[in-house]
Amino acid sequence: MSRSTEHGILSDPVSLEIMWSRLINITEECWITINRTAFSLIIGEVQDFACELLDATGESLAHSPRSMPVFNLALPRAVKALLEAFPPETLQEGDVLITNDPWLCAGHLFDVALVTPVFREGRLVSLVGSVAHCSDIGGTRDSRAVREIYEEGLQIPPMKYYRAGEPNSDLIALIHRNVRKGDMVIGDLQAQYSANAVGASGLLRFMDEYGLDDLSGLATVIQGRSELAMREAIAAVPDGHYSHRVRFDGVGNPLSLAVDIEVSGDELIVDWDAPPQLEKGAINSTLNYTAAHTVYALKCLLTPEIPSNAGCFRPIQVRAPEGSILNCTYPAGVNIRTISGWYCAPALFGALAEAMPDRVQAFTGLPISASAYGRDADSAMYNDHLFQGGGQGAGAPSDGVSALLFPTSAANTPIELFEIRTPLLVETKALIPNSGGAGRNRGGLGQRIEFRKLYDDGLPVQVTVVAYNLTEAMSGLAGGQAGRLSMLSIKEGDTITEGWDLGTLIELRRPEQFATFDLPGGSGYGDPTERPVERVQVDYDEGYLTEEGLAAYDCEVDGGGKIRRRSANRSD
């Protein structure tokens, strides 16, 4: 694209908006393709994947609005690493690149990137990429015992998944043999392959329609607009240092993360202070993953209304000490890196609460992942995920949403599909009263999930449980209170076993064993005694609050079910 064409786009905001939206729609078509053709629940239903369109240098142009945010932010780093391994001049039409290297991609081996170069008249003009959490990648199911990444599954360095349009059958066979359900994993990879092909075809039609020889000029314009918007948003924050520290469960003992945010003019630097990487437990996060969660939280605060691309993040630097749990070094265990990385957002929100009180969000009760694995009476293997959300943290404008997954954009696994895929029966899925942290605006409620084996066949079901907020409560903002902690238990008759650690591997053998997961509630925002009585009344009537929970709001209920302030009643 010539400078005159670039100037023409800049001078015609309507055409620019249409072209920008068209690029986003292309990525949305990619997303729909994966969503409708994926084999596993974690991709097809939980939506743990992302689709992105990048320029010829690997910089982000557009992504599907429904994509997993941190994948969109990690994928450009993976694409640039792939282009280093396979320089553009060595690529040819029909090549598809692949990697799941946690230090190059999205932080653990489950997340596989597939990248398709797009050629026009023999010249590389773009890349279409996707990242998806495959249902299994081999390795141990007991992440707490992991000491090195070699125990976590199959590592795929930068390679070609397709060569000049032909599948790399050796690599595909290797992947198939090293995972528990090879057909499911390869099926999901083929869904990504198809989505990339849809995106490449759509992009070439777009370029034909507008007579574009390349995308460099358009990329310059839209990335520049996004960068300008981010710089203006940063400049509106008063210069200075903003700091905060959060504590979380850790492995055996609580750990903490501290953040220092330096705002200077229209640029922002985030410095993390984190404990040394752990030799055991697999909660270490690569810098890619840490940076992705950091800039995602800042994007939510600063320019939520601007479509995301590379320009949004140019004014932001993210640093973490090398060898720490937020910037671990190879070959550290990283399988459950969410246990560290998901606390970046609450630390950032806490740091900026004073500067941006109307934008920050109190702590959200983190989701739980339960992966069920085994063989049925016919020796058929099953391996699928039950993913469920806690309560969203409240903010200045509103209460938190119940049963929401954050800081992911994933969805709750449909119970019926989980029951179809595994020999487990979900007996209870319900919101937990009083679990949302009290505040002027209340935190969202957590959920109770209870399930058991369906058949008394003596065959064990292994369930890997990744849970959060088991021991460390997270205070609300502006006087709000913490939400309820998680609780995991197994009940058989009158015997209850509870208090498991994170990353627990449990085994169910009998239908009489009930596994119960209480997911955490979100924290509140503002002084609870400032919550209007009529809103407390609604919560009580809906069952979100019981009489026990009214005390936090300085309220009580009379004999007729009407809520009143206790202090006002005493003064009378």
Coordinates of C-alpha atoms in Angstrom, one line a residue:
M1 CA 0.0 0.0 0.0
S2 CA 1.4 3.4 -1.0
R3 CA 1.6 6.4 1.3
S4 CA -1.1 8.0 -0.8
T5 CA -3.4 5.1 -0.1
E6 CA -2.5 5.2 3.6
H7 CA -3.3 8.9 3.6
G8 CA -6.6 8.1 1.8
I9 CA -7.6 5.7 4.6
L10 CA -6.7 8.2 7.3
S11 CA -8.7 10.9 5.6
D12 CA -11.8 8.7 5.3
P13 CA -12.8 7.5 8.8
V14 CA -15.9 5.7 7.5
S15 CA -13.9 3.5 5.1
L16 CA -11.3 2.9 7.8
E17 CA -14.0 1.8 10.3
I18 CA -15.5 -0.5 7.7
M19 CA -12.1 -2.1 6.8
W20 CA -11.1 -2.4 10.4
S21 CA -14.5 -4.1 11.2
R22 CA -14.0 -6.4 8.2
L23 CA -10.7 -7.7 9.6
I24 CA -12.3 -8.4 13.0
N25 CA -15.2 -10.2 11.2
I26 CA -12.6 -12.4 9.4
T27 CA -11.2 -13.5 12.8
E28 CA -14.8 -14.0 14.1
E29 CA -15.4 -16.5 11.2
C30 CA -12.2 -18.3 12.3
W31 CA -13.5 -18.5 15.9
I32 CA -16.9 -19.8 14.8
T33 CA -15.1 -22.5 12.7
I34 CA -13.2 -23.8 15.7
N35 CA -16.2 -23.5 18.0
R36 CA -18.3 -25.7 15.6
T37 CA -15.8 -28.3 14.6
A38 CA -13.7 -28.9 17.8
F39 CA -13.9 -32.3 19.4
S40 CA -13.2 -31.5 23.0
L41 CA -15.4 -29.8 25.6
I42 CA -12.7 -27.4 26.7
I43 CA -12.5 -26.0 23.2
G44 CA -15.9 -26.5 21.7
E45 CA -17.9 -25.6 24.9
V46 CA -15.6 -23.9 27.4
Q47 CA -14.2 -21.8 24.5
D48 CA -10.6 -22.0 25.7
F49 CA -9.1 -20.8 22.4
A50 CA -8.4 -17.7 20.3
C51 CA -8.1 -16.6 16.7
E52 CA -6.0 -13.7 15.4
L53 CA -4.9 -12.0 12.2
L54 CA -1.4 -10.6 12.1
D55 CA 0.7 -8.6 9.6
A56 CA 3.6 -10.0 7.8
T57 CA 6.0 -9.2 10.7
G58 CA 3.9 -11.0 13.3
E59 CA 2.3 -7.9 14.8
S60 CA -1.4 -8.2 15.7
L61 CA -4.0 -6.6 13.5
A62 CA -7.3 -8.0 14.8
H63 CA -8.7 -10.8 16.8
S64 CA -12.1 -12.3 17.5
P65 CA -13.9 -10.4 20.3
R66 CA -14.8 -13.8 21.8
S67 CA -11.2 -15.1 21.9
M68 CA -9.4 -15.9 25.1
P69 CA -7.7 -12.5 25.8
V70 CA -4.3 -13.8 27.0
F71 CA -4.0 -16.0 24.0
N72 CA -4.5 -13.0 21.7
L73 CA -1.7 -11.3 23.6
A74 CA 0.7 -14.3 23.7
L75 CA 0.1 -15.4 20.1
P76 CA 2.1 -12.5 18.4
R77 CA 5.1 -13.6 20.5
A78 CA 4.7 -17.1 19.3
V79 CA 4.4 -16.0 15.7
K80 CA 7.6 -14.0 15.9
A81 CA 9.4 -17.0 17.4
L82 CA 8.1 -19.2 14.6
L83 CA 9.2 -16.6 12.0
E84 CA 12.7 -16.7 13.5
A85 CA 12.8 -20.5 13.2
F86 CA 11.3 -20.3 9.7
P87 CA 12.2 -17.0 8.0
P88 CA 9.5 -15.6 5.6
E89 CA 11.7 -16.2 2.6
T90 CA 11.8 -20.0 3.4
L91 CA 8.1 -20.4 3.7
Q92 CA 5.8 -21.5 0.9
E93 CA 2.1 -21.6 0.3
G94 CA 0.5 -24.5 2.2
D95 CA 2.9 -24.4 5.1
V96 CA 1.4 -24.4 8.6
L97 CA 3.6 -23.8 11.7
I98 CA 3.1 -25.2 15.2
T99 CA 4.5 -24.9 18.7
N100 CA 3.4 -25.3 22.3
D101 CA 6.7 -24.1 23.8
P102 CA 5.5 -22.3 27.0
W103 CA 8.3 -19.7 26.8
L104 CA 7.4 -18.9 23.2
C105 CA 3.6 -19.3 23.4
A106 CA 0.9 -19.2 26.1
G107 CA 2.7 -20.6 29.2
H108 CA 2.0 -24.3 29.4
L109 CA 2.1 -27.3 27.1
F110 CA -1.7 -27.7 26.7
D111 CA -1.9 -24.5 24.7
V112 CA -0.9 -25.2 21.1
A113 CA -0.4 -22.5 18.5
L114 CA -1.1 -23.1 14.8
V115 CA 0.0 -20.4 12.4
T116 CA -0.8 -20.2 8.7
P117 CA 1.2 -17.9 6.4
V118 CA -0.9 -16.1 3.8
F119 CA 0.6 -15.4 0.4
R120 CA -0.5 -13.0 -2.4
E121 CA 1.2 -13.3 -5.7
G122 CA 4.0 -15.3 -4.1
R123 CA 4.7 -12.8 -1.3
L124 CA 3.9 -13.2 2.4
V125 CA 1.3 -10.6 3.3
S126 CA -0.1 -11.8 6.6
L127 CA -0.4 -14.7 9.1
V128 CA -3.5 -16.2 10.5
G129 CA -3.1 -17.9 13.9
S130 CA -5.0 -19.7 16.6
V131 CA -4.1 -21.0 20.1
A132 CA -6.3 -23.6 21.7
H133 CA -6.1 -25.6 25.0
C134 CA -5.9 -29.2 23.8
S135 CA -7.7 -31.7 26.0
D136 CA -4.5 -33.6 26.9
I137 CA -0.8 -33.3 26.2
G138 CA 0.4 -36.5 28.0
G139 CA 2.5 -36.3 31.1
T140 CA 1.5 -36.7 34.7
R141 CA -2.0 -35.9 36.0
D142 CA -0.6 -35.0 39.4
S143 CA 0.8 -31.5 38.8
R144 CA 1.7 -31.0 42.5
A145 CA 4.5 -33.6 42.1
V146 CA 6.0 -32.0 39.0
R147 CA 9.6 -30.9 39.3
E148 CA 10.4 -30.3 35.6
I149 CA 8.5 -29.7 32.4
Y150 CA 9.7 -33.1 31.1
E151 CA 7.1 -34.6 33.4
E152 CA 4.2 -32.5 32.0
G153 CA 3.8 -33.9 28.5
L154 CA 4.8 -33.5 24.9
Q155 CA 6.9 -30.5 24.0
I156 CA 6.5 -29.3 20.4
P157 CA 9.3 -26.9 19.4
P158 CA 8.7 -24.7 16.3
M159 CA 7.8 -27.1 13.5
K160 CA 5.8 -27.5 10.4
Y161 CA 2.4 -29.1 10.9
Y162 CA 1.8 -28.9 7.2
R163 CA 4.5 -28.7 4.5
A164 CA 3.4 -27.1 1.2
G165 CA -0.2 -28.3 1.7
E166 CA 0.8 -31.8 2.9
P167 CA 0.3 -32.9 6.5
N168 CA 3.5 -33.7 8.4
S169 CA 2.4 -37.3 9.1
D170 CA 5.4 -38.0 11.3
L171 CA 4.6 -35.2 13.7
I172 CA 0.9 -36.0 13.7
A173 CA 1.7 -39.6 14.5
L174 CA 4.0 -38.5 17.3
I175 CA 1.4 -36.2 18.8
H176 CA -1.3 -38.9 18.5
R177 CA 0.8 -41.5 20.4
N178 CA 1.8 -39.2 23.2
V179 CA -1.6 -38.0 24.4
R180 CA -4.4 -39.9 26.1
K181 CA -7.1 -39.4 23.5
G182 CA -5.2 -38.9 20.2
D183 CA -8.3 -38.7 18.0
M184 CA -9.7 -35.9 20.1
V185 CA -6.4 -33.9 20.2
I186 CA -5.7 -34.3 16.4
G187 CA -9.4 -33.4 15.7
D188 CA -9.0 -30.2 17.6
L189 CA -5.8 -29.4 15.8
Q190 CA -7.6 -29.9 12.5
A191 CA -10.3 -27.5 13.7
Q192 CA -7.6 -24.9 14.2
Y193 CA -6.1 -25.8 10.8
S194 CA -9.5 -25.3 9.1
A195 CA -10.1 -22.0 11.0
N196 CA -6.8 -20.6 9.8
A197 CA -7.7 -21.6 6.2
V198 CA -11.0 -19.8 6.5
G199 CA -9.2 -16.7 7.8
A200 CA -6.6 -16.8 5.0
S201 CA -9.3 -17.2 2.3
G202 CA -11.4 -14.4 3.8
L203 CA -8.4 -12.1 4.0
L204 CA -7.4 -12.6 0.3
R205 CA -11.0 -11.8 -0.7
F206 CA -10.8 -8.7 1.4
M207 CA -7.6 -7.6 -0.3
D208 CA -9.0 -8.3 -3.7
E209 CA -12.1 -6.2 -3.0
Y210 CA -10.1 -3.2 -1.9
G211 CA -7.3 -3.7 -4.4
L212 CA -4.6 -4.1 -1.7
D213 CA -1.2 -5.5 -2.7
D214 CA -0.2 -5.8 1.0
L215 CA -1.5 -4.8 4.5
S216 CA 1.4 -2.7 5.6
G217 CA -0.3 0.6 5.2
L218 CA -3.6 -0.5 6.7
A219 CA -1.7 -2.0 9.6
T220 CA 0.2 1.2 10.2
V221 CA -3.1 3.1 10.4
I222 CA -5.1 0.9 12.7
Q223 CA -2.2 0.0 14.9
G224 CA -1.3 3.7 15.1
R225 CA -4.9 4.7 16.0
S226 CA -4.9 2.1 18.8
E227 CA -1.6 3.2 20.1
L228 CA -2.7 6.8 20.2
A229 CA -5.8 5.9 22.1
M230 CA -3.8 4.0 24.7
R231 CA -1.3 6.8 25.1
E232 CA -4.1 9.3 25.6
A233 CA -5.6 7.0 28.3
I234 CA -2.3 6.6 30.1
A235 CA -1.7 10.3 30.0
A236 CA -5.0 10.8 31.8
V237 CA -3.7 8.9 34.8
P238 CA -1.7 11.1 37.1
D239 CA 2.1 10.6 36.9
G240 CA 3.6 8.6 39.7
H241 CA 4.2 5.2 41.2
Y242 CA 1.3 2.9 42.2
S243 CA 2.0 -0.2 44.2
H244 CA 0.1 -3.1 45.7
R245 CA 0.7 -6.6 47.1
V246 CA -1.5 -9.7 47.0
R247 CA -1.2 -13.0 48.9
F248 CA -2.4 -16.3 47.4
D249 CA -2.4 -20.0 48.4
G250 CA 1.0 -21.0 46.9
V251 CA 2.1 -24.7 47.3
G252 CA 2.0 -25.7 50.9
N253 CA 2.7 -22.1 52.1
P254 CA 1.1 -18.8 51.0
L255 CA 3.0 -16.7 48.5
S256 CA 2.7 -13.0 47.5
L257 CA 3.1 -10.9 44.5
A258 CA 3.9 -7.2 44.5
V259 CA 3.5 -4.8 41.7
D260 CA 4.9 -1.3 41.0
I261 CA 3.3 0.7 38.2
E262 CA 5.2 3.8 37.0
V263 CA 3.1 6.2 35.0
S264 CA 5.1 8.8 33.1
G265 CA 3.4 10.9 30.5
D266 CA 1.9 8.6 28.0
E267 CA 3.9 5.5 28.9
L268 CA 3.5 2.9 31.6
I269 CA 6.0 0.5 33.1
V270 CA 5.0 -2.5 35.3
D271 CA 7.6 -4.0 37.6
W272 CA 6.7 -7.3 39.3
D273 CA 8.3 -8.5 42.5
A274 CA 7.8 -12.2 42.9
P275 CA 9.2 -15.2 44.8
P276 CA 11.8 -17.4 43.2
Q277 CA 10.5 -20.1 40.9
L278 CA 9.4 -23.2 42.7
E279 CA 11.2 -26.5 42.2
K280 CA 8.0 -28.5 42.7
G281 CA 4.3 -27.8 42.1
A282 CA 4.2 -26.5 38.5
I283 CA 2.7 -23.1 39.4
N284 CA 5.5 -21.1 37.7
S285 CA 4.6 -18.6 35.0
T286 CA 6.7 -17.7 31.9
L287 CA 7.2 -14.0 31.2
N288 CA 5.0 -14.4 28.1
Y289 CA 2.1 -15.5 30.2
T290 CA 2.7 -12.9 32.9
A291 CA 3.0 -10.1 30.3
A292 CA -0.2 -11.2 28.6
H293 CA -2.2 -11.1 31.9
T294 CA -0.7 -7.8 32.8
V295 CA -1.5 -6.0 29.6
Y296 CA -4.9 -7.6 29.4
A297 CA -5.9 -6.1 32.8
L298 CA -4.5 -2.7 31.9
K299 CA -6.4 -2.8 28.6
C300 CA -9.6 -3.5 30.5
L301 CA -8.9 -0.4 32.6
L302 CA -7.6 2.0 30.1
T303 CA -9.2 1.5 26.6
P304 CA -11.9 -1.2 26.9
E305 CA -13.8 0.3 24.0
I306 CA -10.9 0.1 21.4
P307 CA -10.4 -3.1 19.4
S308 CA -7.2 -4.7 20.5
N309 CA -4.1 -4.9 18.3
A310 CA -0.3 -4.5 18.6
G311 CA -0.6 -0.7 18.9
C312 CA -2.5 -0.9 22.2
F313 CA 0.5 -2.4 24.0
R314 CA 3.4 -0.3 22.6
P315 CA 3.3 2.2 25.4
I316 CA 3.4 -0.5 28.1
Q317 CA 6.5 -2.4 29.4
V318 CA 6.3 -5.4 31.7
R319 CA 9.2 -6.6 33.7
A320 CA 9.6 -9.5 36.2
P321 CA 12.8 -10.9 37.9
E322 CA 14.3 -13.7 35.9
G323 CA 14.0 -17.0 37.7
S324 CA 10.9 -15.9 39.6
I325 CA 7.5 -17.5 39.5
L326 CA 6.4 -14.7 37.1
N327 CA 9.5 -15.2 34.8
C328 CA 10.6 -18.7 35.3
T329 CA 13.5 -20.3 33.4
Y330 CA 13.5 -23.6 31.5
P331 CA 12.9 -26.4 32.4
A332 CA 10.6 -25.3 35.3
G333 CA 7.2 -26.9 35.8
V334 CA 4.5 -24.6 34.4
N335 CA 1.4 -26.9 34.1
I336 CA -0.8 -24.9 36.5
R337 CA 0.7 -21.5 36.0
T338 CA -2.7 -19.9 36.4
I339 CA -2.2 -20.3 40.1
S340 CA 0.4 -17.5 39.9
G341 CA -0.6 -15.7 36.7
W342 CA -4.3 -15.2 37.6
Y343 CA -3.3 -13.0 40.5
C344 CA -1.7 -10.3 38.3
A345 CA -5.1 -8.7 37.6
P346 CA -6.1 -8.2 41.3
A347 CA -2.7 -6.8 42.1
L348 CA -3.0 -4.3 39.2
F349 CA -6.5 -3.3 40.2
G350 CA -5.4 -2.8 43.8
A351 CA -2.5 -0.6 42.7
L352 CA -4.7 1.6 40.5
A353 CA -7.7 1.7 42.8
E354 CA -6.8 5.2 44.1
A355 CA -6.0 6.7 40.6
M356 CA -9.0 5.0 38.8
P357 CA -11.6 4.2 41.5
D358 CA -14.5 4.1 39.0
R359 CA -12.8 1.6 36.7
V360 CA -11.2 -1.0 38.9
Q361 CA -12.8 -4.3 39.9
A362 CA -12.6 -6.0 43.3
F363 CA -11.2 -9.5 43.4
T364 CA -13.1 -12.2 41.4
G365 CA -13.4 -15.6 42.9
L366 CA -11.3 -17.7 40.5
P367 CA -12.7 -20.6 38.4
I368 CA -12.2 -24.3 39.1
S369 CA -11.1 -26.9 36.6
A370 CA -11.9 -30.6 37.1
S371 CA -10.6 -33.0 34.4
A372 CA -12.1 -36.5 34.6
Y373 CA -10.2 -39.4 33.1
G374 CA -10.5 -43.2 32.9
R375 CA -11.9 -46.1 31.0
D376 CA -15.5 -47.4 31.0
A377 CA -16.8 -50.9 31.1
D378 CA -16.1 -51.3 27.3
S379 CA -12.5 -50.1 27.8
A380 CA -13.3 -46.9 25.9
M381 CA -11.2 -44.0 27.2
Y382 CA -12.7 -40.7 28.3
N383 CA -10.9 -37.5 29.2
D384 CA -12.9 -34.2 29.5
H385 CA -13.2 -31.0 31.5
L386 CA -15.7 -29.5 33.9
F387 CA -14.8 -25.8 34.1
Q388 CA -16.9 -23.6 36.4
G389 CA -16.7 -20.0 37.5
G390 CA -16.7 -18.2 40.8
G391 CA -18.3 -14.8 41.6
Q392 CA -17.1 -11.7 39.9
G393 CA -15.7 -8.9 42.0
A394 CA -17.8 -5.8 42.3
G395 CA -16.9 -2.4 41.0
A396 CA -18.0 1.2 41.6
P397 CA -20.8 1.0 39.0
S398 CA -22.4 -2.4 39.9
D399 CA -22.5 -5.7 41.7
G400 CA -20.4 -8.5 40.5
V401 CA -21.9 -11.2 38.2
S402 CA -22.3 -14.7 39.7
A403 CA -20.7 -17.8 38.3
L404 CA -18.4 -15.9 35.9
L405 CA -15.0 -17.0 34.7
F406 CA -12.3 -14.2 35.0
P407 CA -9.6 -13.4 34.1
T408 CA -10.4 -15.8 31.3
S409 CA -13.2 -15.3 28.9
A410 CA -14.1 -19.0 29.0
A411 CA -17.6 -20.3 29.6
N412 CA -19.0 -22.7 32.2
T413 CA -19.0 -26.3 30.9
P414 CA -22.6 -27.4 30.1
I415 CA -23.4 -30.0 32.8
E416 CA -25.3 -32.2 30.4
L417 CA -22.4 -32.5 27.9
F418 CA -19.9 -33.3 30.7
E419 CA -22.3 -36.1 31.9
I420 CA -22.5 -37.5 28.3
R421 CA -18.7 -37.5 28.0
T422 CA -17.9 -39.1 31.4
P423 CA -19.4 -41.6 33.8
L424 CA -20.2 -38.9 36.3
L425 CA -23.5 -37.4 37.4
V426 CA -23.7 -33.8 38.6
E427 CA -26.1 -33.9 41.5
T428 CA -25.9 -30.2 42.4
K429 CA -25.1 -26.9 40.6
A430 CA -26.3 -24.0 42.6
L431 CA -25.3 -20.5 43.8
I432 CA -24.0 -20.3 47.4
P433 CA -25.9 -17.8 49.6
N434 CA -23.7 -15.2 51.4
S435 CA -20.7 -16.2 49.3
G436 CA -20.4 -12.8 47.6
G437 CA -18.3 -10.2 49.5
A438 CA -20.4 -7.5 51.2
G439 CA -20.1 -4.0 49.9
R440 CA -22.0 -1.0 48.6
N441 CA -21.9 -3.1 45.6
R442 CA -21.9 -6.9 46.3
G443 CA -19.5 -9.4 44.9
G444 CA -20.9 -12.1 42.7
L445 CA -21.9 -15.4 44.2
G446 CA -19.8 -18.6 43.9
Q447 CA -21.2 -22.0 43.0
R448 CA -21.6 -25.4 44.6
I449 CA -20.9 -28.2 42.3
E450 CA -21.4 -31.8 43.5
F451 CA -21.0 -34.9 41.5
R452 CA -20.5 -38.7 41.9
K453 CA -19.9 -41.8 39.9
L454 CA -22.9 -43.0 38.0
Y455 CA -22.1 -46.7 37.8
D456 CA -21.1 -49.2 40.5
D457 CA -18.7 -51.0 38.2
G458 CA -15.5 -50.8 40.3
L459 CA -13.7 -48.8 37.7
P460 CA -11.9 -45.7 39.1
V461 CA -12.4 -42.2 37.8
Q462 CA -9.4 -39.9 38.2
V463 CA -10.2 -36.2 38.6
T464 CA -7.5 -33.6 38.5
V465 CA -8.8 -30.5 40.4
V466 CA -7.2 -27.1 40.0
A467 CA -8.7 -24.8 42.6
Y468 CA -7.9 -21.4 44.0
N469 CA -8.7 -19.2 47.1
L470 CA -8.6 -22.2 49.4
T471 CA -6.8 -20.5 52.3
E472 CA -6.2 -16.8 51.4
A473 CA -9.1 -14.4 51.2
M474 CA -8.8 -11.3 49.1
S475 CA -10.2 -8.1 50.5
G476 CA -12.6 -6.0 48.6
L477 CA -11.9 -2.4 47.4
A478 CA -13.0 0.9 49.0
G479 CA -14.1 -0.8 52.2
G480 CA -15.7 -3.9 50.6
Q481 CA -15.3 -7.3 52.2
A482 CA -13.8 -10.5 50.9
G483 CA -15.9 -13.2 49.2
R484 CA -16.2 -16.7 50.6
L485 CA -13.2 -19.0 50.2
S486 CA -13.2 -22.2 48.2
M487 CA -13.8 -25.6 49.8
L488 CA -13.3 -29.1 48.3
S489 CA -14.6 -32.2 50.0
I490 CA -15.5 -35.8 49.5
K491 CA -18.4 -37.3 51.4
E492 CA -19.2 -41.0 51.8
G493 CA -21.9 -41.8 54.3
D494 CA -21.0 -39.9 57.4
T495 CA -17.3 -39.5 56.5
I496 CA -16.2 -36.2 55.0
T497 CA -12.7 -35.5 53.8
E498 CA -11.9 -31.9 53.1
G499 CA -9.1 -29.3 53.0
W500 CA -7.3 -30.5 49.8
D501 CA -4.4 -28.6 48.4
L502 CA -4.5 -27.0 45.0
G503 CA -3.9 -29.2 42.0
T504 CA -5.4 -32.2 43.8
L505 CA -5.7 -35.6 42.1
I506 CA -8.7 -37.5 43.5
E507 CA -10.1 -40.9 42.7
L508 CA -13.8 -41.9 42.8
R509 CA -14.6 -45.6 42.9
R510 CA -18.1 -45.9 44.2
P511 CA -21.4 -44.0 43.5
E512 CA -21.6 -43.4 47.3
Q513 CA -18.7 -41.0 47.1
F514 CA -19.8 -37.4 46.5
A515 CA -17.2 -34.8 45.5
T516 CA -18.3 -31.3 46.3
F517 CA -16.6 -28.1 45.1
D518 CA -17.6 -24.8 46.6
L519 CA -16.3 -22.1 44.3
P520 CA -15.3 -18.7 45.8
G521 CA -17.4 -15.6 45.7
G522 CA -16.3 -12.2 44.4
S523 CA -15.2 -9.4 46.8
G524 CA -17.3 -6.4 47.4
Y525 CA -16.8 -2.7 46.6
G526 CA -17.5 0.1 49.0
D527 CA -18.8 0.2 52.6
P528 CA -21.5 -2.5 53.0
T529 CA -23.5 -0.2 55.3
E530 CA -24.0 2.2 52.4
R531 CA -25.8 -0.4 50.3
P532 CA -29.5 0.8 50.0
V533 CA -31.9 -1.3 52.1
E534 CA -34.1 -1.9 49.1
R535 CA -31.1 -3.6 47.3
V536 CA -30.4 -5.7 50.4
Q537 CA -34.1 -6.6 50.4
V538 CA -33.9 -7.9 46.8
D539 CA -30.8 -10.0 47.6
Y540 CA -32.7 -11.5 50.6
D541 CA -35.8 -12.2 48.6
E542 CA -33.8 -13.8 45.8
G543 CA -31.9 -16.1 48.3
Y544 CA -28.5 -14.5 47.7
L545 CA -28.4 -13.4 51.3
T546 CA -29.8 -15.3 54.4
E547 CA -30.4 -13.8 57.8
E548 CA -26.8 -14.7 58.7
G549 CA -25.5 -12.6 55.8
L550 CA -27.6 -9.5 56.7
A551 CA -25.3 -8.6 59.6
A552 CA -22.5 -7.4 57.2
Y553 CA -25.0 -4.8 55.9
D554 CA -26.1 -3.7 59.4
C555 CA -29.5 -5.1 58.5
E556 CA -32.0 -7.5 60.0
V557 CA -35.4 -9.0 58.9
D558 CA -38.6 -8.5 60.8
G559 CA -41.3 -11.1 61.2
G560 CA -42.9 -10.1 57.9
G561 CA -39.7 -10.6 55.9
K562 CA -39.0 -6.9 55.6
I563 CA -35.4 -5.8 55.8
R564 CA -34.5 -2.8 58.0
R565 CA -31.3 -1.2 59.4
R566 CA -30.4 -2.5 62.8
S567 CA -28.8 0.8 63.8
A568 CA -31.9 2.7 62.8
N569 CA -34.1 0.4 64.7
R570 CA -32.0 0.8 67.9
S571 CA -32.1 4.6 67.6
D572 CA -35.9 4.4 67.5

